[in-house]
Amino acid sequence: MRLLHTSDWHLGRAFHRVNMLGAQAEFIGHLVMTARERDVDAVVVSGDVYDRAVPPLAAVELFDDALHRLADLGVPTVMISGNHDSARRLGVGAGLIGRAGIHLRTEPSACGVPVVLSDAHGDVAFYGLPYLEPALVKNEFAVEKAGHEAVLAAAMDRVRADLATRARGTRSVVLAHAFVTGGEASDSERDITVGGVAAVPAGVFDGVDYAALGHLHGSQTITERVRYSGSPLPYSFSEAGHRKSMWLVDLDAEGAVSAERVDCPVPRALARIRGTLEDLLADPELTRYEQAWVEATLTDPVRPADPMARLAERFPHTLSLVFDPERAPDDPAVSYARRLAGRSDQEIAEDFVAHVRGAGPDAREQAVLRDAFDTVRADATVREVTR
């Protein structure tokens, strides 16, 4: 069976104020064309269909168009909700839509109920594990401690239990939206850290033939059977080194996996350039970036006059301007934001306690801070998906 694995469409999202709806529509066309021309048996979409719980109307219309085109193609599609989606909204009409071959899986309680498709070698069971927010699903899965690994492991126990009841030789595919250990994150993914831990081990997916992952925006192979497709378009300059693609996955009669990357169309290349303003304007090596979307980091010791206008003369698609003067680390002028770069909320809070009190928090106090951050994050998630 041949699968086309994609995720993280983020319909409705802009890129530094650039409307990406046209590029997203072009991707949908590319997806449908690939499914038709490469004889795909099933499309799997591993979450974050939309960029937010209440998407703009234009994004909903594009999603509707995608559903109709996939249904007209006659290629079954299995789709789950991600942490950016409202599971309840995305799942509206799932029963009716399923009759057209588009299978929306947004209910955590249905993790162990597969979509079963068949080929010449027998059945393939597709299990959709929507994003499992630990604070919201811990009771559903009867776990004592609300954490990503605990709830995902419980969901996978249901998958394996159902798979054990099926005919010998039934192959299996799991769709999941999570941060798996070994994956490389970018700046454009929303933090899903719980209890100071975001990642779950790849071993949680043991027992299935292929795990089609979503959440991380870079295409990645965690193991031969566990892969991220990545987002089809860039959504931050941290993705400048990404090759945007989908996975074309073949499952043979025994469930062995072979995979090929299929490139996605992107409107422009991304470039991150750094140096003084005069150097950036004069360096001949930067000619190749003149039509790219550019993030320019200026290292001038004093902020130059009209930097964006001057950069735009050479790089008309400059979208982001960062000032980072070259200074010694102990220079008092080094910005507070720069000192905090790359540090988690928990680490910043612990440093603040140490600064104010003269000693950092002990283990009990660290746990209090961690619980506070988890509670705020979970409350924000609940408010977003229920409004």
PDB file of C-alpha atoms in Angstrom, residues 273 275-282 294-325:
ATOM      1  CA  ILE A 273      22.122  37.150   6.602  1.00  0.00           C
ATOM      2  CA  GLY A 275      26.790  41.632   9.307  1.00  0.00           C
ATOM      3  CA  THR A 276      27.073  45.395   9.334  1.00  0.00           C
ATOM      4  CA  LEU A 277      24.654  47.231   7.072  1.00  0.00           C
ATOM      5  CA  GLU A 278      27.403  48.388   4.708  1.00  0.00           C
ATOM      6  CA  ASP A 279      28.790  44.862   4.419  1.00  0.00           C
ATOM      7  CA  LEU A 280      25.361  43.408   3.635  1.00  0.00           C
ATOM      8  CA  LEU A 281      24.760  46.011   0.944  1.00  0.00           C
ATOM      9  CA  ALA A 282      28.138  45.430  -0.717  1.00  0.00           C
ATOM     10  CA  VAL A 294      15.357  37.755   4.074  1.00  0.00           C
ATOM     11  CA  GLU A 295      15.968  38.046   7.791  1.00  0.00           C
ATOM     12  CA  ALA A 296      18.845  40.506   8.272  1.00  0.00           C
ATOM     13  CA  THR A 297      20.755  40.726  11.548  1.00  0.00           C
ATOM     14  CA  LEU A 298      22.738  43.964  11.797  1.00  0.00           C
ATOM     15  CA  THR A 299      25.876  43.923  13.920  1.00  0.00           C
ATOM     16  CA  ASP A 300      26.681  47.643  13.682  1.00  0.00           C
ATOM     17  CA  PRO A 301      27.750  48.989  17.113  1.00  0.00           C
ATOM     18  CA  VAL A 302      25.351  51.923  16.586  1.00  0.00           C
ATOM     19  CA  ARG A 303      22.002  51.510  14.878  1.00  0.00           C
ATOM     20  CA  PRO A 304      22.327  52.930  11.344  1.00  0.00           C
ATOM     21  CA  ALA A 305      19.818  55.322   9.799  1.00  0.00           C
ATOM     22  CA  ASP A 306      16.930  53.914   7.704  1.00  0.00           C
ATOM     23  CA  PRO A 307      18.253  50.334   7.733  1.00  0.00           C
ATOM     24  CA  MET A 308      15.096  48.648   6.409  1.00  0.00           C
ATOM     25  CA  ALA A 309      14.687  51.045   3.489  1.00  0.00           C
ATOM     26  CA  ARG A 310      18.331  50.692   2.532  1.00  0.00           C
ATOM     27  CA  LEU A 311      18.247  46.897   2.771  1.00  0.00           C
ATOM     28  CA  ALA A 312      15.073  46.778   0.673  1.00  0.00           C
ATOM     29  CA  GLU A 313      16.889  48.460  -2.196  1.00  0.00           C
ATOM     30  CA  ARG A 314      19.039  45.367  -2.597  1.00  0.00           C
ATOM     31  CA  PHE A 315      16.816  42.764  -0.896  1.00  0.00           C
ATOM     32  CA  PRO A 316      13.247  43.843  -1.733  1.00  0.00           C
ATOM     33  CA  HIS A 317      11.730  40.929   0.169  1.00  0.00           C
ATOM     34  CA  THR A 318      13.356  41.670   3.525  1.00  0.00           C
ATOM     35  CA  LEU A 319      10.779  40.711   6.153  1.00  0.00           C
ATOM     36  CA  SER A 320      12.667  40.736   9.438  1.00  0.00           C
ATOM     37  CA  LEU A 321      15.292  43.091  10.834  1.00  0.00           C
ATOM     38  CA  VAL A 322      17.237  42.200  13.976  1.00  0.00           C
ATOM     39  CA  PHE A 323      19.793  44.350  15.782  1.00  0.00           C
ATOM     40  CA  ASP A 324      22.569  42.420  17.492  1.00  0.00           C
ATOM     41  CA  PRO A 325      25.647  44.654  17.979  1.00  0.00           C
TER      42      PRO A 325
END
